CSV table of C-alpha atoms in Angstrom, one decimal:
chain,number,residue,atom,x,y,z
A,1,MET,CA,45.3,-27.6,-57.0
A,2,LEU,CA,48.7,-27.2,-59.2
A,3,ASN,CA,51.0,-30.4,-58.5
A,4,ARG,CA,54.3,-29.3,-58.3
A,5,ARG,CA,55.9,-28.9,-61.1
A,6,GLN,CA,53.7,-26.3,-63.0
A,7,PHE,CA,53.0,-24.5,-59.3
A,8,LEU,CA,56.9,-24.0,-59.7
A,9,LEU,CA,57.1,-22.8,-62.6
A,10,VAL,CA,54.1,-19.9,-61.7
A,11,MET,CA,56.6,-18.7,-58.8
A,12,GLY,CA,59.4,-18.5,-61.5
A,13,ALA,CA,57.3,-16.5,-63.7
A,14,LEU,CA,56.4,-13.9,-60.7
A,15,GLY,CA,59.5,-13.7,-59.7
A,16,ALA,CA,61.1,-12.8,-63.2
A,17,LEU,CA,58.3,-10.3,-63.7
A,18,ALA,CA,59.3,-9.0,-59.9
A,19,GLY,CA,62.7,-8.5,-60.0
A,20,LEU,CA,65.0,-10.7,-57.7
A,21,PRO,CA,67.8,-8.1,-55.6
A,22,ALA,CA,70.8,-8.2,-57.3
A,23,LEU,CA,72.8,-11.3,-54.6
A,24,PRO,CA,75.5,-9.5,-52.0
A,25,GLN,CA,78.9,-9.5,-51.7
A,26,ALA,CA,80.4,-12.0,-49.4
A,27,ARG,CA,80.4,-11.1,-45.9
A,28,SER,CA,83.3,-12.6,-42.8
A,29,ARG,CA,82.4,-14.9,-41.0
A,30,ALA,CA,80.4,-15.1,-37.7
A,31,GLY,CA,82.4,-16.0,-35.0
A,32,THR,CA,82.1,-18.8,-34.1
A,33,SER,CA,80.8,-19.3,-30.5
A,34,GLY,CA,82.7,-23.2,-30.7
A,35,ILE,CA,79.5,-24.6,-32.7
A,36,GLN,CA,80.2,-26.8,-34.4
A,37,PHE,CA,80.2,-27.0,-38.3
A,38,GLY,CA,80.3,-29.7,-40.7
A,39,THR,CA,82.1,-29.4,-44.5
A,40,ALA,CA,82.4,-27.1,-46.4
A,41,LYS,CA,80.3,-26.1,-49.6
A,42,PRO,CA,80.0,-24.2,-52.6
A,43,PHE,CA,76.2,-22.3,-52.2
A,44,SER,CA,74.8,-20.1,-54.7
A,45,PHE,CA,71.0,-19.0,-54.8
A,46,ASP,CA,70.8,-20.1,-58.0
A,47,ALA,CA,72.0,-23.6,-57.4
A,48,LEU,CA,68.8,-23.1,-54.9
A,49,LYS,CA,66.2,-22.6,-57.2
A,50,GLN,CA,67.0,-25.1,-59.4
A,51,ARG,CA,67.3,-27.6,-55.8
A,52,ALA,CA,64.0,-26.6,-55.8
A,53,LYS,CA,63.1,-27.0,-59.3
A,54,ALA,CA,64.5,-30.4,-59.3
A,55,MET,CA,62.3,-31.9,-56.1
A,56,ALA,CA,59.2,-30.6,-57.5
A,57,THR,CA,60.1,-33.3,-60.3
A,58,THR,CA,60.1,-36.3,-58.2
A,59,PRO,CA,56.7,-37.6,-55.4
A,60,TYR,CA,56.9,-35.6,-52.2
A,61,GLU,CA,58.1,-37.7,-49.4
A,62,GLU,CA,56.7,-36.9,-45.6
A,63,PRO,CA,59.2,-35.3,-42.7
A,64,VAL,CA,60.4,-38.6,-40.9
A,65,VAL,CA,59.8,-38.3,-37.0
A,66,ARG,CA,63.2,-39.2,-35.3
A,67,HIS,CA,64.7,-40.2,-31.8
A,68,ASP,CA,60.0,-39.5,-31.0
A,69,ALA,CA,60.5,-41.4,-27.4
A,70,VAL,CA,62.8,-38.9,-26.4
A,71,LEU,CA,62.0,-35.9,-28.3
A,72,GLU,CA,58.0,-36.9,-26.4
A,73,SER,CA,59.6,-36.7,-23.0
A,74,ILE,CA,59.8,-33.1,-23.9
A,75,ASP,CA,56.7,-31.5,-22.2
A,76,TYR,CA,55.6,-28.3,-22.6
A,77,ASP,CA,57.2,-26.7,-19.0
A,78,ALA,CA,60.6,-29.4,-19.9
A,79,PHE,CA,60.8,-27.3,-23.3
A,80,GLN,CA,60.9,-24.1,-20.7
A,81,GLU,CA,63.9,-25.0,-19.3
A,82,ILE,CA,65.6,-25.5,-22.3
A,83,VAL,CA,67.8,-22.2,-23.1
A,84,PHE,CA,70.3,-22.0,-24.9
A,85,LYS,CA,72.8,-20.3,-24.2
A,86,ARG,CA,74.4,-16.8,-25.2
A,87,GLU,CA,77.9,-16.9,-26.0
A,88,ARG,CA,76.7,-20.1,-28.3
A,89,GLY,CA,75.7,-17.2,-30.1
A,90,LEU,CA,76.9,-17.5,-34.4
A,91,GLY,CA,78.2,-14.3,-33.9
A,92,GLU,CA,78.4,-13.4,-30.2
A,93,ASP,CA,81.0,-12.3,-30.0
A,94,GLY,CA,80.1,-9.0,-32.0
A,95,SER,CA,81.5,-9.6,-36.0
A,96,VAL,CA,77.7,-9.5,-37.4
A,97,ASN,CA,74.8,-7.7,-36.6
A,98,PHE,CA,73.2,-9.6,-34.9
A,99,PRO,CA,74.2,-13.2,-34.2
A,100,ALA,CA,71.8,-16.1,-33.7
A,101,GLN,CA,70.0,-18.8,-31.3
A,102,PHE,CA,69.0,-22.0,-32.1
A,103,PHE,CA,66.0,-23.8,-30.6
A,104,HIS,CA,65.4,-26.7,-29.5
A,105,LEU,CA,63.6,-30.2,-30.5
A,106,GLY,CA,61.0,-30.9,-28.0
A,107,ARG,CA,57.2,-32.6,-28.2
A,108,TYR,CA,55.0,-30.2,-30.7
A,109,PHE,CA,58.5,-29.4,-32.6
A,110,LYS,CA,59.6,-32.7,-33.6
A,111,ILE,CA,61.2,-32.3,-37.4
A,112,PRO,CA,64.0,-30.4,-37.7
A,113,VAL,CA,65.2,-28.0,-39.8
A,114,LYS,CA,69.1,-28.0,-41.4
A,115,LEU,CA,70.4,-25.0,-40.4
A,116,HIS,CA,73.7,-23.2,-42.2
A,117,ALA,CA,75.8,-20.5,-41.9
A,118,LEU,CA,77.0,-18.6,-45.2
A,119,ASP,CA,80.6,-17.2,-45.8
A,120,GLY,CA,82.3,-15.9,-49.0
A,121,GLY,CA,79.9,-17.9,-50.8
A,122,GLN,CA,80.1,-21.2,-48.6
A,123,SER,CA,77.6,-22.7,-46.6
A,124,ARG,CA,78.6,-25.9,-43.4
A,125,GLU,CA,76.2,-27.0,-41.9
A,126,ILE,CA,75.5,-25.9,-38.2
A,127,LEU,CA,75.2,-29.6,-36.3
A,128,TYR,CA,73.8,-29.6,-33.3
A,129,ARG,CA,75.1,-29.9,-29.5
A,130,SER,CA,73.9,-30.0,-26.2
A,131,GLU,CA,75.9,-28.2,-25.0
A,132,TYR,CA,74.8,-25.1,-26.1
A,133,TYR,CA,72.0,-26.0,-23.9
A,134,THR,CA,71.2,-25.4,-20.2
A,135,PHE,CA,68.5,-27.5,-19.7
A,136,GLY,CA,67.5,-26.2,-16.4
A,137,GLY,CA,66.6,-28.8,-13.2
A,138,THR,CA,65.8,-31.4,-16.2
A,139,SER,CA,68.3,-34.5,-16.8
A,140,LEU,CA,68.0,-33.8,-20.6
A,141,GLY,CA,70.7,-33.2,-21.4
A,142,LYS,CA,72.5,-36.3,-21.0
A,143,ILE,CA,70.4,-38.6,-23.4
A,144,PHE,CA,69.8,-36.2,-26.4
A,145,PRO,CA,71.8,-37.7,-29.6
A,146,ASP,CA,74.7,-35.6,-32.7
A,147,ASP,CA,72.0,-36.0,-35.2
A,148,LEU,CA,69.6,-34.5,-32.8
A,149,GLY,CA,68.8,-31.9,-35.3
A,150,PHE,CA,67.1,-27.7,-34.4
A,151,SER,CA,63.5,-26.9,-34.4
A,152,GLY,CA,64.7,-23.1,-35.3
A,153,PHE,CA,66.6,-20.1,-34.2
A,154,ARG,CA,65.8,-16.7,-33.9
A,155,LEU,CA,68.1,-12.9,-34.5
A,156,GLN,CA,69.1,-11.3,-31.1
A,157,ASP,CA,68.9,-8.0,-31.5
A,158,GLY,CA,72.7,-7.6,-31.2
A,159,PRO,CA,75.1,-8.9,-30.1
A,160,GLY,CA,75.2,-9.4,-25.6
A,161,ALA,CA,71.1,-8.3,-26.1
A,162,THR,CA,68.5,-10.2,-24.5
A,163,THR,CA,66.0,-10.3,-26.4
A,164,ASP,CA,65.2,-11.2,-30.1
A,165,TRP,CA,63.8,-9.5,-33.3
A,166,MET,CA,62.9,-12.7,-35.3
A,167,ALA,CA,62.4,-16.5,-34.8
A,168,PHE,CA,61.1,-19.3,-37.4
A,169,LEU,CA,60.4,-22.0,-35.4
A,170,GLY,CA,58.6,-25.5,-36.5
A,171,ALA,CA,56.5,-26.0,-39.7
A,172,SER,CA,56.7,-23.1,-42.7
A,173,TYR,CA,55.6,-20.4,-38.7
A,174,PHE,CA,57.8,-17.2,-38.8
A,175,ARG,CA,57.6,-13.7,-37.4
A,176,SER,CA,59.0,-10.2,-36.3
A,177,SER,CA,58.3,-8.4,-33.5
A,178,GLY,CA,57.5,-4.4,-33.6
A,179,GLU,CA,59.3,-0.5,-32.8
A,180,LEU,CA,58.0,-1.6,-28.9
A,181,ASN,CA,59.6,-5.1,-29.3
A,182,GLN,CA,56.3,-7.1,-29.7
A,183,TYR,CA,55.5,-10.0,-31.6
A,184,GLY,CA,53.2,-9.7,-34.4
A,185,LEU,CA,51.0,-12.3,-35.7
A,186,SER,CA,52.4,-15.4,-37.4
A,187,ALA,CA,53.3,-15.6,-40.8
A,188,ARG,CA,54.0,-19.3,-43.4
A,189,GLY,CA,56.0,-19.5,-46.3
A,190,VAL,CA,52.8,-20.8,-48.1
A,191,ALA,CA,49.3,-21.8,-47.4
A,192,ILE,CA,47.7,-23.7,-50.0
A,193,ASP,CA,43.5,-24.1,-49.3
A,194,PRO,CA,43.1,-22.3,-46.7
A,195,ALA,CA,39.0,-21.7,-45.6
A,196,LEU,CA,38.0,-24.2,-48.4
A,197,PRO,CA,36.5,-27.2,-48.5
A,198,THR,CA,39.2,-28.9,-49.6
A,199,PRO,CA,42.2,-29.4,-47.6
A,200,GLU,CA,44.2,-27.0,-46.7
A,201,GLU,CA,48.7,-27.7,-47.0
A,202,PHE,CA,51.2,-25.8,-45.3
A,203,PRO,CA,54.7,-26.7,-47.0
A,204,ARG,CA,57.4,-26.5,-44.6
A,205,PHE,CA,60.5,-25.0,-44.9
A,206,THR,CA,63.5,-27.9,-44.7
A,207,GLU,CA,66.9,-25.8,-45.4
A,208,PHE,CA,68.0,-22.5,-43.8
A,209,TRP,CA,71.0,-20.5,-44.6
A,210,LEU,CA,71.8,-17.3,-42.5
A,211,GLU,CA,74.1,-14.6,-43.6
A,212,PRO,CA,74.6,-11.9,-41.3
A,213,GLY,CA,75.7,-8.0,-41.5
A,214,THR,CA,78.9,-6.3,-40.7
A,215,PRO,CA,78.2,-4.9,-37.4
A,216,ASP,CA,77.4,-2.1,-38.6
A,217,SER,CA,74.9,-3.9,-41.7
A,218,LYS,CA,70.9,-3.2,-40.7
A,219,GLU,CA,70.3,-6.4,-43.0
A,220,PHE,CA,71.1,-10.1,-41.8
A,221,VAL,CA,70.0,-12.1,-45.6
A,222,ILE,CA,68.4,-15.7,-45.1
A,223,TYR,CA,68.1,-18.2,-47.7
A,224,ALA,CA,65.4,-21.0,-47.5
A,225,LEU,CA,64.2,-24.5,-49.1
A,226,LEU,CA,60.3,-24.7,-49.3
A,227,ASP,CA,58.8,-28.2,-49.6
A,228,GLY,CA,55.2,-29.6,-49.6
A,229,PRO,CA,53.2,-32.0,-51.6
A,230,SER,CA,52.1,-29.3,-54.4
A,231,VAL,CA,54.8,-27.6,-54.7
A,232,THR,CA,58.8,-26.2,-54.1
A,233,GLY,CA,60.2,-23.4,-52.9
A,234,ALA,CA,63.3,-21.2,-52.6
A,235,PHE,CA,63.4,-18.3,-50.4
A,236,ARG,CA,65.5,-15.2,-50.4
A,237,MET,CA,64.8,-12.7,-47.3
A,238,VAL,CA,66.9,-9.8,-46.6
A,239,CYS,CA,65.7,-8.8,-42.7
A,240,ILE,CA,65.7,-4.9,-42.2
């Protein structure tokens, strides 16, 4: 199996041959809808690639599950009761094309991913707050700490829409819906040694940076950092 450094060099060569698309011009900030943010920091795809390259030179560290007892209490039925408040979506005020909503953690999605909003080359982490959700008939909202985190996100069909068309939820899974608004098979960022006698490896996305388009744009750009025992990666996905 290729080690982390070797695999990164191969991926870099493939990216150079394919020709990486030019970075888009800065877009206006999505409406915050009461979302809490961290401190603004500079962001660029070049810097993200350098970060992934640096990670490839260091030993892999398994992700740590925090607040395990709390998350274990969120079984399948309880997870279905947790609903993101539509009005809290990133850009739900109509300032962007596809508002983003955030998935909660639970028994089957215990490892958080960091989410960031991009604006004019500046990145701000989206901070978890239980007030973004309703919890149905449960009392779960009273026990969640502010550092709990998210398990992923989804993009809505537009401001005010009740349907979504792309979702990243847990591990390295993501999927998109088709013309009939039905989701197909899930995909992964990278799959290593599938269907071989050796153990399979599925590196996971650890952080995402969300860059919505203007209301009349058809593009939503997602940047992602991927990490695993054998590979690291930096992704730029133009979603149309």
